[in-house]
XYZ file of C-alpha atoms in Angstrom:
380
model
C 115.506 -139.478 270.909
C 111.914 -138.548 271.109
C 109.897 -139.562 273.978
C 107.264 -141.624 272.319
C 109.682 -143.159 269.594
C 110.426 -147.216 269.944
C 112.885 -148.350 271.780
C 112.333 -145.417 274.293
C 113.153 -147.516 277.492
C 109.637 -146.311 280.044
C 108.170 -144.719 276.758
C 107.840 -141.376 279.087
C 106.522 -138.064 278.205
C 108.005 -135.115 278.650
C 106.126 -134.456 282.270
C 107.371 -137.717 283.651
C 104.460 -139.570 283.002
C 104.351 -142.664 281.146
C 102.247 -143.334 278.229
C 99.418 -145.207 279.720
C 98.628 -142.742 282.603
C 99.103 -139.044 280.279
C 97.569 -136.730 282.474
C 98.835 -133.511 280.958
C 101.066 -130.794 282.133
C 101.365 -129.992 285.593
C 99.469 -127.644 287.629
C 100.139 -124.370 288.213
C 99.519 -123.988 292.085
C 102.027 -127.143 292.398
C 105.288 -125.590 290.841
C 104.737 -121.907 293.148
C 104.797 -124.960 295.806
C 107.932 -125.948 294.872
C 109.569 -122.763 294.113
C 108.237 -121.728 297.631
C 109.785 -124.653 299.107
C 112.886 -123.978 297.214
C 113.653 -120.356 298.725
C 112.256 -121.404 302.559
C 108.716 -121.014 301.838
C 106.102 -122.554 304.368
C 103.200 -124.559 303.335
C 100.595 -123.653 300.861
C 96.848 -122.812 302.615
C 94.993 -123.174 299.486
C 94.925 -119.494 298.605
C 98.664 -119.509 296.477
C 102.316 -119.354 297.945
C 104.014 -117.532 300.443
C 107.507 -115.694 299.661
C 110.115 -115.376 301.981
C 111.565 -112.131 302.977
C 115.175 -113.467 301.785
C 113.589 -114.192 298.425
C 112.335 -110.723 298.215
C 115.699 -108.873 298.817
C 117.248 -110.997 296.472
C 114.930 -109.689 293.895
C 115.022 -106.119 294.878
C 118.640 -106.473 294.488
C 118.785 -107.492 291.468
C 116.382 -104.651 290.594
C 118.617 -102.190 291.977
C 121.544 -103.494 289.995
C 119.781 -103.478 286.777
C 118.100 -100.024 287.718
C 121.551 -98.653 288.446
C 123.271 -99.869 285.344
C 120.483 -98.715 282.842
C 121.392 -95.083 284.391
C 125.261 -94.886 282.497
C 125.071 -92.598 279.074
C 127.732 -90.701 277.231
C 127.566 -87.053 276.017
C 129.453 -86.727 273.209
C 132.802 -84.268 272.475
C 130.599 -82.195 270.881
C 127.295 -82.051 272.495
C 126.284 -80.529 276.095
C 123.596 -82.425 277.894
C 120.389 -80.475 279.641
C 119.460 -82.715 282.839
C 116.165 -82.322 283.998
C 114.763 -84.162 287.367
C 111.554 -84.417 287.840
C 110.613 -81.973 284.974
C 112.955 -79.072 286.475
C 116.120 -77.905 285.066
C 119.212 -78.838 287.540
C 122.028 -77.982 284.472
C 124.036 -78.669 281.842
C 126.212 -82.035 281.562
C 129.781 -82.036 280.257
C 131.410 -84.943 277.450
C 131.783 -88.156 279.108
C 130.943 -91.348 280.307
C 127.701 -90.097 283.048
C 125.358 -91.633 285.185
C 121.454 -90.092 285.467
C 119.088 -91.678 288.026
C 116.462 -93.906 285.515
C 112.791 -92.059 286.043
C 113.477 -89.511 287.629
C 116.696 -87.699 285.571
C 116.038 -86.758 281.827
C 119.271 -85.507 279.692
C 118.860 -83.724 276.658
C 122.359 -83.589 274.418
C 122.559 -80.804 272.097
C 125.326 -80.505 269.315
C 127.083 -76.882 270.886
C 129.879 -77.223 267.547
C 128.406 -77.724 264.977
C 127.452 -74.590 262.390
C 124.296 -75.232 260.815
C 122.365 -73.244 258.875
C 118.913 -71.935 257.625
C 117.934 -70.811 253.946
C 115.653 -67.996 253.386
C 113.905 -67.436 249.695
C 111.541 -66.154 247.562
C 110.257 -63.097 245.516
C 110.267 -60.120 247.250
C 108.940 -56.342 246.341
C 111.530 -53.701 246.230
C 111.114 -49.574 247.315
C 111.034 -48.979 243.384
C 108.638 -51.668 242.936
C 110.260 -53.868 240.872
C 110.018 -57.622 242.086
C 113.331 -59.614 242.623
C 114.190 -63.267 243.112
C 116.602 -63.792 246.536
C 117.847 -66.067 248.464
C 120.020 -66.115 251.766
C 121.781 -68.538 254.048
C 121.887 -68.005 257.872
C 124.367 -69.985 259.407
C 124.700 -70.379 263.356
C 125.802 -72.303 266.204
C 123.873 -72.799 269.519
C 125.963 -71.572 272.229
C 123.274 -71.868 275.506
C 121.073 -75.501 275.346
C 118.808 -74.992 277.842
C 117.382 -72.182 276.091
C 117.633 -73.755 272.661
C 115.501 -76.255 273.455
C 112.790 -74.892 276.005
C 112.773 -71.235 275.057
C 110.794 -71.788 272.116
C 108.674 -74.589 270.978
C 111.117 -74.627 267.935
C 114.041 -72.247 267.547
C 114.991 -73.192 264.100
C 111.547 -72.695 263.025
C 111.491 -69.310 265.086
C 115.090 -68.426 263.407
C 113.130 -69.217 259.867
C 110.479 -66.801 260.457
C 112.787 -64.001 261.571
C 115.034 -64.746 259.119
C 112.265 -64.279 255.886
C 110.813 -61.331 257.821
C 113.856 -59.243 258.127
C 115.264 -59.923 254.702
C 111.793 -58.940 253.352
C 111.924 -55.785 255.339
C 115.664 -55.084 254.000
C 114.617 -55.356 250.378
C 111.780 -53.795 250.621
C 114.110 -50.449 251.770
C 116.684 -51.122 248.897
C 116.113 -50.284 245.762
C 116.512 -53.136 242.398
C 119.559 -52.270 241.372
C 121.025 -51.816 244.591
C 119.956 -55.465 245.286
C 121.806 -56.320 241.867
C 125.143 -54.767 241.412
C 126.720 -52.339 244.422
C 124.295 -52.763 247.044
C 124.856 -56.401 248.123
C 127.480 -56.383 251.344
C 125.009 -53.624 252.615
C 121.971 -55.632 251.939
C 123.902 -58.546 254.193
C 124.645 -56.721 257.298
C 121.576 -55.228 257.424
C 119.553 -58.248 257.469
C 122.118 -59.598 259.388
C 121.901 -56.656 262.448
C 117.740 -57.243 261.374
C 117.916 -60.608 262.274
C 119.979 -60.638 265.265
C 117.188 -57.669 266.736
C 114.445 -59.754 266.048
C 115.345 -63.070 267.760
C 117.243 -61.023 271.101
C 113.948 -61.205 273.192
C 112.730 -64.640 272.339
C 116.192 -65.995 274.147
C 116.670 -68.857 271.694
C 120.361 -69.713 272.673
C 121.439 -69.348 269.490
C 124.682 -66.732 267.663
C 124.790 -66.108 264.227
C 128.109 -66.957 262.733
C 127.347 -65.351 258.973
C 124.839 -64.732 256.906
C 125.505 -65.402 252.659
C 123.593 -63.050 250.726
C 122.765 -65.479 247.154
C 123.119 -63.580 243.828
C 119.318 -62.074 243.299
C 117.853 -62.598 240.117
C 114.915 -60.440 238.040
C 111.762 -61.815 236.912
C 112.222 -63.971 233.418
C 110.680 -61.297 231.514
C 113.025 -58.698 232.469
C 116.673 -60.621 232.656
C 118.113 -59.627 229.605
C 117.533 -55.708 230.174
C 119.245 -56.183 233.801
C 121.723 -58.387 232.674
C 122.635 -55.182 230.272
C 122.408 -53.035 233.097
C 124.472 -55.292 235.381
C 127.423 -55.629 232.918
C 127.761 -51.593 232.682
C 127.998 -51.233 236.129
C 131.071 -53.486 235.864
C 132.885 -51.844 232.785
C 132.010 -48.740 234.686
C 133.730 -50.119 237.772
C 136.578 -51.022 235.673
C 137.063 -47.868 233.821
C 137.133 -46.111 237.381
C 140.139 -48.529 238.788
C 142.054 -48.164 235.270
C 141.167 -44.110 235.336
C 142.925 -44.521 239.145
C 145.813 -46.863 238.321
C 146.914 -44.191 235.695
C 146.645 -41.546 238.288
C 148.968 -43.204 240.399
C 151.075 -43.583 237.680
C 151.063 -40.533 236.156
C 150.832 -38.230 239.996
C 154.495 -39.188 241.001
C 156.283 -37.917 237.464
C 154.254 -34.309 237.811
C 155.113 -34.262 241.498
C 158.552 -34.653 240.114
C 158.290 -32.503 237.658
C 156.988 -30.223 239.711
C 160.115 -30.226 242.350
C 162.225 -30.017 239.083
C 160.893 -26.600 237.805
C 160.909 -25.446 242.047
C 164.518 -26.101 242.077
C 165.098 -24.177 238.981
C 163.368 -21.187 239.701
C 165.134 -21.125 242.998
C 168.358 -21.918 240.748
C 167.324 -18.845 238.306
C 166.371 -16.777 241.160
C 169.208 -17.203 243.195
C 171.269 -16.804 239.840
C 169.629 -13.712 238.908
C 170.120 -12.032 242.295
C 173.528 -12.572 242.581
C 173.904 -11.365 239.381
C 171.648 -8.199 239.979
C 173.916 -7.763 243.347
C 177.374 -8.136 241.027
C 176.335 -5.290 238.764
C 175.783 -3.263 241.972
C 178.638 -4.024 243.293
C 180.174 -3.113 239.954
C 178.145 -0.061 239.609
C 179.456 1.514 242.668
C 182.856 0.313 242.001
C 182.847 2.455 239.317
C 181.084 5.274 240.298
C 183.741 7.299 241.883
C 185.971 6.328 238.671
C 183.030 8.032 236.949
C 182.627 11.453 239.174
C 186.544 12.202 238.948
C 186.717 11.381 234.618
C 183.457 11.336 233.058
C 184.600 11.263 229.589
C 187.281 8.995 229.815
C 184.716 6.885 232.162
C 181.971 7.046 229.427
C 184.459 6.158 225.734
C 185.761 3.375 228.130
C 182.124 2.034 228.648
C 181.448 2.543 225.136
C 184.227 0.532 223.589
C 183.520 -2.088 226.074
C 179.688 -2.754 225.071
C 180.753 -2.108 221.319
C 183.242 -4.878 221.650
C 180.749 -7.080 223.175
C 178.308 -6.401 220.786
C 179.839 -7.323 217.828
C 182.578 -10.095 219.057
C 179.961 -12.686 217.432
C 179.446 -10.212 214.160
C 181.512 -11.124 210.668
C 180.693 -7.722 209.449
C 183.352 -5.148 209.315
C 183.072 -1.339 209.846
C 185.166 1.428 208.322
C 185.348 4.757 209.429
C 185.758 6.340 205.942
C 186.282 10.125 207.224
C 188.957 9.088 209.635
C 190.948 6.897 207.219
C 191.729 7.217 203.296
C 193.923 3.754 202.639
C 192.931 1.072 201.547
C 192.113 -1.888 203.056
C 192.331 -5.626 202.588
C 189.221 -7.320 203.643
C 190.043 -11.573 203.751
C 186.668 -12.052 202.685
C 187.408 -16.177 202.571
C 188.166 -16.404 205.962
C 185.270 -13.864 207.010
C 182.697 -16.509 205.417
C 184.720 -19.505 206.652
C 184.110 -17.712 210.391
C 180.691 -16.778 209.433
C 179.646 -20.174 208.624
C 181.090 -21.710 211.751
C 179.455 -19.773 213.918
C 175.886 -21.170 215.115
C 174.039 -18.286 215.503
C 175.856 -15.280 213.452
C 174.549 -12.277 215.216
C 173.695 -9.406 212.450
C 174.140 -5.590 212.381
C 172.087 -4.449 209.626
C 170.355 -1.173 211.736
C 174.152 -0.113 211.030
C 174.232 -0.526 207.931
C 170.994 1.978 207.172
C 172.738 4.381 209.610
C 175.895 4.359 207.754
C 174.561 6.741 205.334
C 174.812 9.855 207.706
C 178.381 9.611 208.371
C 179.646 8.760 204.923
C 179.487 6.272 202.047
C 180.846 2.717 202.006
C 183.461 1.696 200.088
C 181.627 -1.590 199.213
C 178.018 -2.667 199.505
C 178.437 -5.342 201.494
C 180.426 -3.458 203.853
C 178.595 -1.588 206.558
C 180.150 1.844 207.736
C 181.503 2.349 211.182
C 178.451 4.181 213.014
C 180.776 5.396 216.418
C 180.856 9.489 216.399
C 183.794 11.177 215.423
C 185.913 12.485 218.173
C 184.804 15.906 217.204
C 181.229 15.091 217.447
C 181.706 13.360 220.997
C 183.509 16.401 222.275
C 180.471 18.630 220.832
C 177.747 16.560 222.485
C 179.947 16.300 225.541
């Protein structure tokens, strides 16, 4: 019930005054005087309240508790804290619940696990005086939190400027064909090395993890021509790979053929050597016989040679001088034999020389070209 509503007994206001004697809110001096009495203070002397030492101790205790509780803080798992005391570096703080002296120590958390990236792009001039549009993305991680915060005004901006400078330097020392086609990996590695060389003296507290060289583009005015050039380069590489695959498939076959031919040559050599050795041995065996009976040995050799020569032919040789008997020739059998032989041997030379020894009994049957006994004796 409100103090001035009807029915309020006493009709008192909130300050304890009756409605008929309203003097306004109480005096502040009186309020302080009452507080001093509660905390054991003395009487006022007109200059203000006097607080006792016990009250000051309680107030200071509360302030100390509040100050101590305000010093607790948490460093996240992926972070490192850089601690400063009156602005001086005192060390790094590990992840977890930590405490610092408020108004004395300062802690700046830095994420050291996240991989950050800085892009760089622009139109750049190549060594062959062409303009190319390139894009680069540098990925890095903070490895020294103090250097990252205080070695430079802004480590990220310093790295961005170093990346742009390194990229322009590398692009300026390469041709446009290399940038667009085969030299991309070399440009990426050269840019990585150049960025590390530039930022090393500044001690930014960062480590480059990777450098991604995005596909470069020629100006729009000549884009179609460069697309054709890139397609031709890709076709060249494809043809080279196909030729290498064909070479890898043919080479083992060629090596096997070479080995087979070498083995055949060795076998042929061994066979010829063995045959020659056998002929020499045979000749050495015949030589004593020839010396003891030269004529008989020559006749025997002659007959053996003629037997070998004439054994594969279907021709019949007749000595007309040594025999005058009529001979019956089995022509049907001779024809069958000549047809059955795959490679019949011809002795046509005998038919041309037979006229010197006598006439042939039949034109299709050549005469024997062996010398007669008397001719052989005359020759010897």
